[in-house]
Tab-separated table of C-alpha atoms in Angstrom:
chain	number	residue	atom	x	y	z
A	10	MET	CA	12.372	-12.259	31.808
A	11	ASP	CA	10.940	-15.846	33.288
A	12	PHE	CA	8.463	-15.566	30.132
A	13	VAL	CA	11.381	-16.459	27.260
A	14	PRO	CA	12.604	-20.499	26.815
A	15	SER	CA	15.770	-21.761	27.304
A	16	LEU	CA	17.719	-20.710	24.026
A	17	PRO	CA	18.305	-24.545	23.071
A	18	VAL	CA	14.230	-24.604	23.462
A	19	PHE	CA	13.894	-21.259	21.576
A	20	LEU	CA	16.042	-22.384	18.196
A	21	ALA	CA	14.812	-25.565	17.757
A	22	PHE	CA	10.376	-23.921	18.543
A	23	SER	CA	11.648	-21.447	16.000
A	24	LEU	CA	13.212	-24.215	13.420
A	25	ALA	CA	9.383	-26.059	13.757
A	26	LEU	CA	7.586	-23.216	13.352
A	27	LEU	CA	9.685	-22.068	9.604
A	28	LEU	CA	9.027	-25.235	8.555
A	29	LEU	CA	5.629	-25.914	9.542
A	30	ALA	CA	5.059	-22.008	7.345
A	31	ILE	CA	5.900	-23.060	4.559
A	32	THR	CA	3.024	-26.144	4.588
A	33	PRO	CA	0.593	-25.048	2.314
A	34	GLY	CA	-2.970	-25.118	4.506
A	35	PRO	CA	-6.640	-23.410	4.670
A	36	ASP	CA	-5.201	-19.885	5.553
A	37	MET	CA	-2.376	-20.576	3.018
A	38	THR	CA	-5.340	-21.124	1.294
A	39	LEU	CA	-6.864	-18.271	0.494
A	40	TRP	CA	-4.043	-15.634	1.223
A	41	ILE	CA	-2.788	-16.502	-2.567
A	42	SER	CA	-6.801	-16.122	-3.794
A	43	ARG	CA	-7.455	-12.459	-2.438
A	44	SER	CA	-4.242	-11.706	-2.979
A	45	LEU	CA	-4.678	-12.809	-7.131
A	46	ARG	CA	-7.655	-11.310	-7.020
A	47	ASP	CA	-8.456	-8.600	-5.157
A	48	GLY	CA	-4.821	-7.766	-5.030
A	49	ARG	CA	-1.724	-6.960	-2.683
A	50	ALA	CA	-3.322	-4.729	0.237
A	51	ILE	CA	-7.089	-7.113	0.114
A	52	GLY	CA	-3.911	-10.563	1.019
A	53	LEU	CA	-1.999	-8.847	3.512
A	54	MET	CA	-5.419	-7.910	5.467
A	55	THR	CA	-6.305	-10.876	5.199
A	56	LEU	CA	-2.905	-12.346	6.127
A	57	ALA	CA	-3.712	-10.219	9.278
A	58	GLY	CA	-6.823	-12.419	9.979
A	59	THR	CA	-5.399	-14.977	10.127
A	60	SER	CA	-2.656	-13.958	12.306
A	61	PHE	CA	-4.803	-12.103	14.287
A	62	GLY	CA	-6.963	-16.020	14.675
A	63	ILE	CA	-3.317	-17.800	15.975
A	64	SER	CA	-2.944	-15.031	19.150
A	65	ILE	CA	-6.590	-15.691	19.650
A	66	HIS	CA	-6.129	-19.629	19.374
A	67	THR	CA	-2.423	-19.444	21.609
A	68	MET	CA	-5.168	-17.219	24.320
A	69	LEU	CA	-6.658	-20.289	24.546
A	70	VAL	CA	-4.546	-23.038	24.276
A	71	ALA	CA	-2.379	-20.947	27.575
A	72	PHE	CA	-5.105	-20.586	29.533
A	73	GLY	CA	-6.633	-24.488	28.693
A	74	ILE	CA	-10.339	-23.210	27.026
A	75	SER	CA	-9.414	-25.129	23.613
A	76	ALA	CA	-8.523	-28.737	26.031
A	77	LEU	CA	-12.314	-28.030	27.132
A	78	ILE	CA	-13.338	-27.199	23.243
A	79	VAL	CA	-11.947	-30.214	22.098
A	80	ALA	CA	-13.614	-32.768	25.769
A	81	SER	CA	-16.723	-31.362	24.921
A	82	PRO	CA	-18.129	-33.478	21.305
A	83	THR	CA	-20.757	-31.159	20.663
A	84	ALA	CA	-18.338	-28.081	20.951
A	85	PHE	CA	-16.376	-30.216	19.254
A	86	LEU	CA	-18.480	-31.208	16.772
A	87	LEU	CA	-20.079	-28.129	16.208
A	88	LEU	CA	-16.903	-26.209	15.331
A	89	LYS	CA	-15.596	-28.518	12.919
A	90	THR	CA	-18.386	-28.700	11.092
A	91	GLY	CA	-18.840	-24.875	11.120
A	92	GLY	CA	-15.177	-24.248	9.762
A	93	ALA	CA	-16.534	-26.495	6.552
A	94	ALA	CA	-19.035	-25.072	5.936
A	95	TYR	CA	-17.339	-21.829	5.503
A	96	LEU	CA	-14.465	-23.079	4.206
A	97	LEU	CA	-17.257	-24.980	1.307
A	98	TRP	CA	-18.470	-21.117	1.436
A	99	LEU	CA	-15.347	-20.739	-0.267
A	100	ALA	CA	-15.137	-22.629	-2.533
A	101	LEU	CA	-18.876	-21.627	-3.878
A	102	GLN	CA	-17.918	-18.735	-3.648
A	103	ALA	CA	-14.300	-19.212	-6.205
A	104	VAL	CA	-16.397	-21.293	-8.394
A	105	ARG	CA	-19.757	-18.719	-9.047
A	106	HIS	CA	-17.109	-15.553	-8.589
A	107	GLY	CA	-13.433	-16.063	-8.507
A	108	SER	CA	-12.745	-14.697	-11.973
A	109	ASN	CA	-15.072	-11.914	-12.211
A	110	PHE	CA	-14.115	-10.490	-8.748
A	111	VAL	CA	-10.995	-9.515	-10.084
A	112	ILE	CA	-9.611	-5.426	-9.205
A	113	LYS	CA	-11.827	-2.651	-10.403
A	114	ALA	CA	-10.605	-0.765	-13.123
A	115	GLU	CA	-10.743	2.154	-11.052
A	116	GLY	CA	-8.448	-0.085	-8.321
A	117	GLU	CA	-11.193	-0.904	-5.607
A	118	ALA	CA	-11.718	-4.137	-4.960
A	119	VAL	CA	-14.843	-5.272	-4.554
A	120	VAL	CA	-14.134	-7.002	-1.101
A	121	SER	CA	-13.113	-4.596	2.095
A	122	LYS	CA	-10.491	-4.872	4.087
A	123	LYS	CA	-12.256	-5.251	7.104
A	124	GLY	CA	-14.100	-8.188	4.997
A	125	ALA	CA	-10.891	-9.765	3.604
A	126	PHE	CA	-9.415	-9.132	7.681
A	127	LEU	CA	-12.315	-11.625	9.312
A	128	ASN	CA	-12.730	-14.251	6.234
A	129	GLY	CA	-8.799	-13.972	6.951
A	130	LEU	CA	-9.998	-14.539	10.668
A	131	TRP	CA	-13.068	-17.058	10.840
A	132	VAL	CA	-11.186	-20.120	8.155
A	133	ASN	CA	-8.469	-19.809	10.636
A	134	LEU	CA	-11.000	-20.206	15.050
A	135	LEU	CA	-13.286	-22.621	13.005
A	136	ASN	CA	-9.762	-25.262	12.057
A	137	PRO	CA	-9.935	-27.274	14.332
A	138	LYS	CA	-7.438	-28.642	13.612
A	139	VAL	CA	-5.667	-25.880	14.654
A	140	ILE	CA	-7.247	-26.014	17.809
A	141	ILE	CA	-5.419	-29.635	18.414
A	142	PHE	CA	-1.692	-28.320	16.798
A	143	PHE	CA	-1.831	-25.906	18.933
A	144	MET	CA	-2.257	-28.218	21.988
A	145	THR	CA	-0.209	-30.754	20.852
A	146	PHE	CA	2.485	-28.467	19.325
A	147	LEU	CA	3.293	-25.569	21.791
A	148	PRO	CA	3.254	-28.158	24.823
A	149	GLN	CA	6.152	-29.970	23.548
A	150	PHE	CA	8.400	-26.683	23.981
A	151	VAL	CA	7.235	-25.640	27.623
A	152	THR	CA	7.359	-28.285	31.213
A	153	ALA	CA	4.000	-28.860	33.094
A	154	THR	CA	5.321	-28.261	36.882
A	155	ASP	CA	7.270	-25.008	35.251
A	156	PRO	CA	5.837	-21.265	37.171
A	157	HIS	CA	5.845	-19.464	34.277
A	158	VAL	CA	4.190	-22.296	31.651
A	159	THR	CA	1.328	-20.094	30.870
A	160	GLY	CA	3.535	-16.852	30.081
A	161	LYS	CA	6.366	-18.998	28.402
A	162	LEU	CA	3.220	-20.504	25.279
A	163	ILE	CA	1.733	-16.945	25.429
A	164	PHE	CA	5.390	-16.334	24.312
A	165	LEU	CA	5.714	-18.187	21.615
A	166	GLY	CA	2.454	-18.336	20.319
A	167	LEU	CA	2.645	-14.411	20.136
A	168	TRP	CA	6.060	-15.794	17.975
A	169	SER	CA	4.989	-17.831	15.875
A	170	ILE	CA	2.696	-14.954	14.153
A	171	ILE	CA	6.691	-12.391	14.499
A	172	LEU	CA	7.723	-15.301	12.291
A	173	SER	CA	5.796	-16.696	9.760
A	174	LEU	CA	4.992	-12.931	9.246
A	175	PRO	CA	7.704	-12.588	6.517
A	176	ILE	CA	6.984	-15.540	4.668
A	177	GLY	CA	2.968	-14.977	4.518
A	178	VAL	CA	3.823	-11.555	3.295
A	179	GLY	CA	6.510	-12.910	0.515
A	180	ILE	CA	3.492	-15.340	-0.502
A	181	VAL	CA	0.665	-12.319	-0.773
A	182	TYR	CA	3.305	-9.706	-2.959
A	183	GLY	CA	4.559	-13.077	-5.157
A	184	ALA	CA	0.008	-13.800	-5.441
A	185	ASP	CA	-0.051	-10.350	-6.405
A	186	PHE	CA	3.262	-10.370	-8.599
A	187	MET	CA	1.057	-12.892	-11.110
A	188	SER	CA	-1.934	-11.449	-11.098
A	189	ASN	CA	-1.492	-9.676	-14.470
A	190	TRP	CA	-0.670	-12.011	-15.770
A	191	LEU	CA	-2.773	-13.874	-15.041
A	192	GLN	CA	-6.367	-11.161	-15.612
A	193	ALA	CA	-4.255	-10.952	-18.975
A	194	ASN	CA	-4.892	-14.550	-19.269
A	195	ARG	CA	-8.294	-15.388	-17.735
A	196	LYS	CA	-8.648	-19.145	-18.695
A	197	VAL	CA	-5.674	-19.941	-16.652
A	198	LEU	CA	-7.514	-17.783	-13.580
A	199	ARG	CA	-10.607	-19.697	-14.365
A	200	GLY	CA	-9.158	-23.304	-14.043
A	201	ILE	CA	-6.525	-21.502	-10.826
A	202	ASP	CA	-10.308	-20.391	-9.755
A	203	TYR	CA	-11.830	-24.026	-9.837
A	204	THR	CA	-8.920	-25.007	-8.619
A	205	PHE	CA	-8.828	-23.147	-5.246
A	206	ALA	CA	-12.625	-24.229	-4.818
A	207	GLY	CA	-11.327	-27.869	-5.412
A	208	VAL	CA	-8.428	-27.544	-2.389
A	209	PHE	CA	-11.128	-25.585	0.018
A	210	SER	CA	-13.005	-27.952	-0.432
A	211	ILE	CA	-10.746	-30.780	0.699
A	212	PHE	CA	-9.933	-28.701	3.174
A	213	ALA	CA	-13.494	-29.302	4.624
A	214	VAL	CA	-13.538	-32.521	4.117
A	215	LYS	CA	-10.454	-33.097	5.943
A	216	ILE	CA	-11.932	-30.208	8.759
A	217	LEU	CA	-14.763	-32.997	9.109
A	218	MET	CA	-12.902	-36.074	9.177
A	219	THR	CA	-11.049	-34.574	12.296
A	220	GLN	CA	-11.565	-36.188	15.684
A	221	ALA	CA	-10.534	-34.609	18.806
A	222	LYS	CA	-8.629	-37.307	19.936
């Protein structure tokens, strides 16, 4: 299998990825927020959306499209502006509706699974930091002159999803486990709403400050 890196490279990549997987970011914040607010199923669909976004980023890097986006000032500006605006919208939603969007009494979440998936997907795709990260991180584990470089980039990107998935699932289940207690303590839950709004706003500002080079 020519697309599989050597064992030392594979192990080094996996270790670096595990450390990155436990580092908080917009994706993780969204998983926790949706799980606390709407339950485990919605949290898992949000996680599926961000994971699918990673697969798209992988393909963009492997085929050189991400480099074109970063090289175009207009495209990059539109991307980071759209990403920041989306995160600010999520922050506004957390403040306006957060505690009121708890799972309904009959067990039906107010956010559809499709909506949760798309939330996760757009938060991931509209984050220019993810594009830059994948452009700089993945190539460190391949050789530019390798005839199988595209296949190896795709393999590493997809492996990053597989390796990070158990951590994401654990975070979703942990947030869902806490949701019952939080629903009985609405003041605490409301405080968390404002915390998430603040975190989303901070990430939005960081995205706006992101430079292509």
